PDB file of C-alpha atoms in Angstrom:
ATOM      1  CA  MET A 112     -20.113 -42.548  18.028  1.00 56.00           C
ATOM      2  CA  GLY A 113     -18.067 -41.614  15.016  1.00 60.00           C
ATOM      3  CA  LEU A 114     -20.201 -38.593  14.232  1.00 66.00           C
ATOM      4  CA  PHE A 115     -18.909 -36.451  17.074  1.00 68.00           C
ATOM      5  CA  ARG A 116     -15.220 -37.179  16.868  1.00 66.00           C
ATOM      6  CA  LYS A 117     -12.948 -34.321  16.059  1.00 64.00           C
ATOM      7  CA  LYS A 118     -10.968 -34.595  12.910  1.00 60.00           C
ATOM      8  CA  LYS A 119      -7.260 -34.719  13.341  1.00 58.00           C
ATOM      9  CA  GLU A 120      -5.651 -31.489  12.259  1.00 53.00           C
ATOM     10  CA  GLU A 121      -3.175 -31.916   9.492  1.00 52.00           C
ATOM     11  CA  THR A 122       0.132 -30.260  10.160  1.00 49.00           C
ATOM     12  CA  THR A 123       2.743 -29.380   7.625  1.00 47.00           C
ATOM     13  CA  SER A 124       6.390 -29.002   8.329  1.00 46.00           C
ATOM     14  CA  CYS A 125       6.846 -26.377   5.653  1.00 45.00           C
ATOM     15  CA  CYS A 126       7.191 -22.725   6.681  1.00 47.00           C
ATOM     16  CA  CYS A 127       4.808 -21.637   3.918  1.00 46.00           C
ATOM     17  CA  GLY A 128       2.007 -23.915   5.086  1.00 47.00           C
ATOM     18  CA  GLY A 129       2.421 -26.286   2.167  1.00 52.00           C
ATOM     19  CA  SER A 130       1.656 -23.704  -0.518  1.00 53.00           C
ATOM     20  CA  TYR A 131       5.119 -23.770  -2.073  1.00 58.00           C
ATOM     21  CA  THR A 132       5.273 -23.180  -5.785  1.00 63.00           C
ATOM     22  CA  PRO A 133       8.100 -21.728  -7.846  1.00 66.00           C
ATOM     23  CA  GLU A 134       5.902 -18.738  -8.683  1.00 65.00           C
ATOM     24  CA  ASN A 135       5.259 -17.989  -4.974  1.00 54.00           C
ATOM     25  CA  MET A 136       8.966 -18.177  -4.198  1.00 56.00           C
ATOM     26  CA  GLU A 137       9.788 -15.869  -7.095  1.00 60.00           C
ATOM     27  CA  LYS A 138       7.221 -13.323  -5.867  1.00 53.00           C
ATOM     28  CA  ALA A 139       8.667 -13.476  -2.349  1.00 50.00           C
ATOM     29  CA  GLU A 140      12.203 -12.899  -3.605  1.00 52.00           C
ATOM     30  CA  THR A 141      11.040  -9.968  -5.749  1.00 52.00           C
ATOM     31  CA  ALA A 142       9.226  -8.370  -2.813  1.00 47.00           C
ATOM     32  CA  LYS A 143      12.270  -8.853  -0.613  1.00 47.00           C
ATOM     33  CA  SER A 144      14.606  -7.176  -3.084  1.00 48.00           C
ATOM     34  CA  GLU A 145      12.222  -4.313  -3.833  1.00 52.00           C
ATOM     35  CA  GLY A 146      11.686  -3.476  -0.179  1.00 53.00           C
ATOM     36  CA  ALA A 147       8.920  -1.399   1.270  1.00 61.00           C
ATOM     37  CA  SER A 148       7.193   1.478  -0.438  1.00 84.00           C
ATOM     38  CA  VAL A 149       8.230   4.594   1.505  1.00 91.00           C
ATOM     39  CA  LYS A 150       6.888   8.128   1.120  1.00 93.00           C
ATOM     40  CA  ILE A 151       7.617  11.360   2.946  1.00 94.00           C
ATOM     41  CA  LEU A 152       4.687  13.770   2.990  1.00 94.00           C
ATOM     42  CA  GLY A 153       5.540  17.433   3.401  1.00 92.00           C
ATOM     43  CA  SER A 154       6.164  20.761   1.747  1.00 89.00           C
ATOM     44  CA  GLY A 155       9.927  20.317   1.500  1.00 87.00           C
ATOM     45  CA  CYS A 156      10.742  22.243   4.668  1.00 90.00           C
ATOM     46  CA  ALA A 157      13.705  21.532   6.949  1.00 92.00           C
ATOM     47  CA  LYS A 158      11.724  19.074   9.107  1.00 93.00           C
ATOM     48  CA  CYS A 159      10.595  17.121   6.052  1.00 93.00           C
ATOM     49  CA  ASN A 160      14.183  16.904   4.844  1.00 93.00           C
ATOM     50  CA  GLN A 161      15.335  15.749   8.314  1.00 94.00           C
ATOM     51  CA  LEU A 162      12.725  12.967   8.267  1.00 94.00           C
ATOM     52  CA  GLU A 163      13.845  11.925   4.799  1.00 93.00           C
ATOM     53  CA  GLY A 164      17.482  11.812   5.940  1.00 94.00           C
ATOM     54  CA  ALA A 165      16.611   9.728   8.995  1.00 94.00           C
ATOM     55  CA  THR A 166      14.565   7.373   6.812  1.00 93.00           C
ATOM     56  CA  ARG A 167      17.490   6.931   4.407  1.00 92.00           C
ATOM     57  CA  GLU A 168      19.771   6.185   7.366  1.00 94.00           C
ATOM     58  CA  ALA A 169      17.320   3.615   8.771  1.00 92.00           C
ATOM     59  CA  LEU A 170      16.983   1.878   5.403  1.00 90.00           C
ATOM     60  CA  ALA A 171      20.766   1.762   5.083  1.00 91.00           C
ATOM     61  CA  GLN A 172      21.091   0.207   8.557  1.00 91.00           C
ATOM     62  CA  LEU A 173      18.663  -2.546   7.576  1.00 88.00           C
ATOM     63  CA  GLY A 174      20.275  -3.045   4.181  1.00 88.00           C
ATOM     64  CA  MET A 175      17.022  -2.282   2.361  1.00 85.00           C
ATOM     65  CA  ASP A 176      17.172  -0.788  -1.085  1.00 82.00           C
ATOM     66  CA  CYS A 177      14.039   1.185  -1.876  1.00 85.00           C
ATOM     67  CA  VAL A 178      13.146   4.516  -3.380  1.00 88.00           C
ATOM     68  CA  ILE A 179      11.825   7.238  -1.096  1.00 90.00           C
ATOM     69  CA  ASP A 180       9.143   9.370  -2.712  1.00 92.00           C
ATOM     70  CA  HIS A 181       8.773  12.921  -1.400  1.00 92.00           C
ATOM     71  CA  VAL A 182       5.173  14.065  -1.894  1.00 92.00           C
ATOM     72  CA  THR A 183       4.763  17.849  -1.783  1.00 91.00           C
ATOM     73  CA  ASP A 184       1.301  18.195  -3.355  1.00 90.00           C
ATOM     74  CA  PHE A 185      -1.113  19.159  -0.575  1.00 90.00           C
ATOM     75  CA  ALA A 186      -4.051  17.479  -2.337  1.00 90.00           C
ATOM     76  CA  GLN A 187      -2.205  14.147  -2.279  1.00 90.00           C
ATOM     77  CA  ILE A 188      -1.126  14.705   1.323  1.00 91.00           C
ATOM     78  CA  ALA A 189      -4.741  15.396   2.336  1.00 90.00           C
ATOM     79  CA  GLY A 190      -5.718  12.208   0.491  1.00 91.00           C
ATOM     80  CA  TYR A 191      -3.775  10.285   3.126  1.00 91.00           C
ATOM     81  CA  GLY A 192      -5.744  12.084   5.852  1.00 92.00           C
ATOM     82  CA  VAL A 193      -2.665  13.942   7.070  1.00 90.00           C
ATOM     83  CA  MET A 194      -3.133  17.506   8.270  1.00 90.00           C
ATOM     84  CA  THR A 195       0.213  17.932  10.060  1.00 91.00           C
ATOM     85  CA  THR A 196       3.487  17.359   8.253  1.00 91.00           C
ATOM     86  CA  PRO A 197       6.021  15.847   8.012  1.00 94.00           C
ATOM     87  CA  ALA A 198       4.495  12.403   7.692  1.00 95.00           C
ATOM     88  CA  LEU A 199       5.947   8.982   6.962  1.00 94.00           C
ATOM     89  CA  VAL A 200       3.990   6.513   4.828  1.00 93.00           C
ATOM     90  CA  MET A 201       5.026   2.874   4.447  1.00 90.00           C
ATOM     91  CA  ASP A 202       3.246   0.543   2.065  1.00 87.00           C
ATOM     92  CA  GLY A 203       0.383   3.025   1.708  1.00 88.00           C
ATOM     93  CA  LYS A 204      -0.182   3.317   5.463  1.00 91.00           C
ATOM     94  CA  VAL A 205       0.584   6.456   7.488  1.00 93.00           C
ATOM     95  CA  VAL A 206       2.871   5.380  10.336  1.00 93.00           C
ATOM     96  CA  SER A 207       3.853   8.815  11.678  1.00 93.00           C
ATOM     97  CA  TYR A 208       2.853  12.426  11.251  1.00 93.00           C
ATOM     98  CA  GLY A 209       3.591  15.785  12.823  1.00 93.00           C
ATOM     99  CA  LYS A 210       7.087  14.981  14.083  1.00 93.00           C
ATOM    100  CA  VAL A 211      10.568  14.124  12.924  1.00 94.00           C
ATOM    101  CA  LEU A 212      11.421  10.552  13.840  1.00 93.00           C
ATOM    102  CA  LYS A 213      14.939   9.426  14.648  1.00 94.00           C
ATOM    103  CA  ALA A 214      16.573   6.692  12.577  1.00 93.00           C
ATOM    104  CA  GLU A 215      16.254   4.198  15.469  1.00 94.00           C
ATOM    105  CA  GLU A 216      12.494   4.774  15.668  1.00 93.00           C
ATOM    106  CA  ILE A 217      12.134   4.256  11.920  1.00 92.00           C
ATOM    107  CA  VAL A 218      14.135   1.017  12.134  1.00 91.00           C
ATOM    108  CA  LYS A 219      11.666  -0.302  14.727  1.00 91.00           C
ATOM    109  CA  ILE A 220       8.735   0.624  12.505  1.00 88.00           C
ATOM    110  CA  LEU A 221      10.332  -1.044   9.472  1.00 85.00           C
ATOM    111  CA  ARG A 222      10.958  -4.238  11.401  1.00 85.00           C
ATOM    112  CA  LYS A 223       7.285  -4.438  12.374  1.00 83.00           C
ATOM    113  CA  ALA A 224       6.162  -3.971   8.768  1.00 70.00           C
TER     114      ALA A 224
END
């Protein structure tokens, strides 16, 4: 009965699943060189500055070159749903708030992202 046979799954040996185009590769290289979007949310207090320093150190350890935005406007901070600062935002997603992370902890978070 040919009706109930399972179709053979096609496998590709390419890491991109067979969707390679020059445009896709160019986009990937651009994203790699730009790095992640990183923001520090806080009023500019000592803890916020410590988190920014640790984030810079973590980015340097990973060899990533990206700009760190320091958001001090409380309306924008509340827009992220953060009520306790300092907070760390990567690619538009809040990954930490209310504490100062160490550089090693930020490296682990960056590797997951």
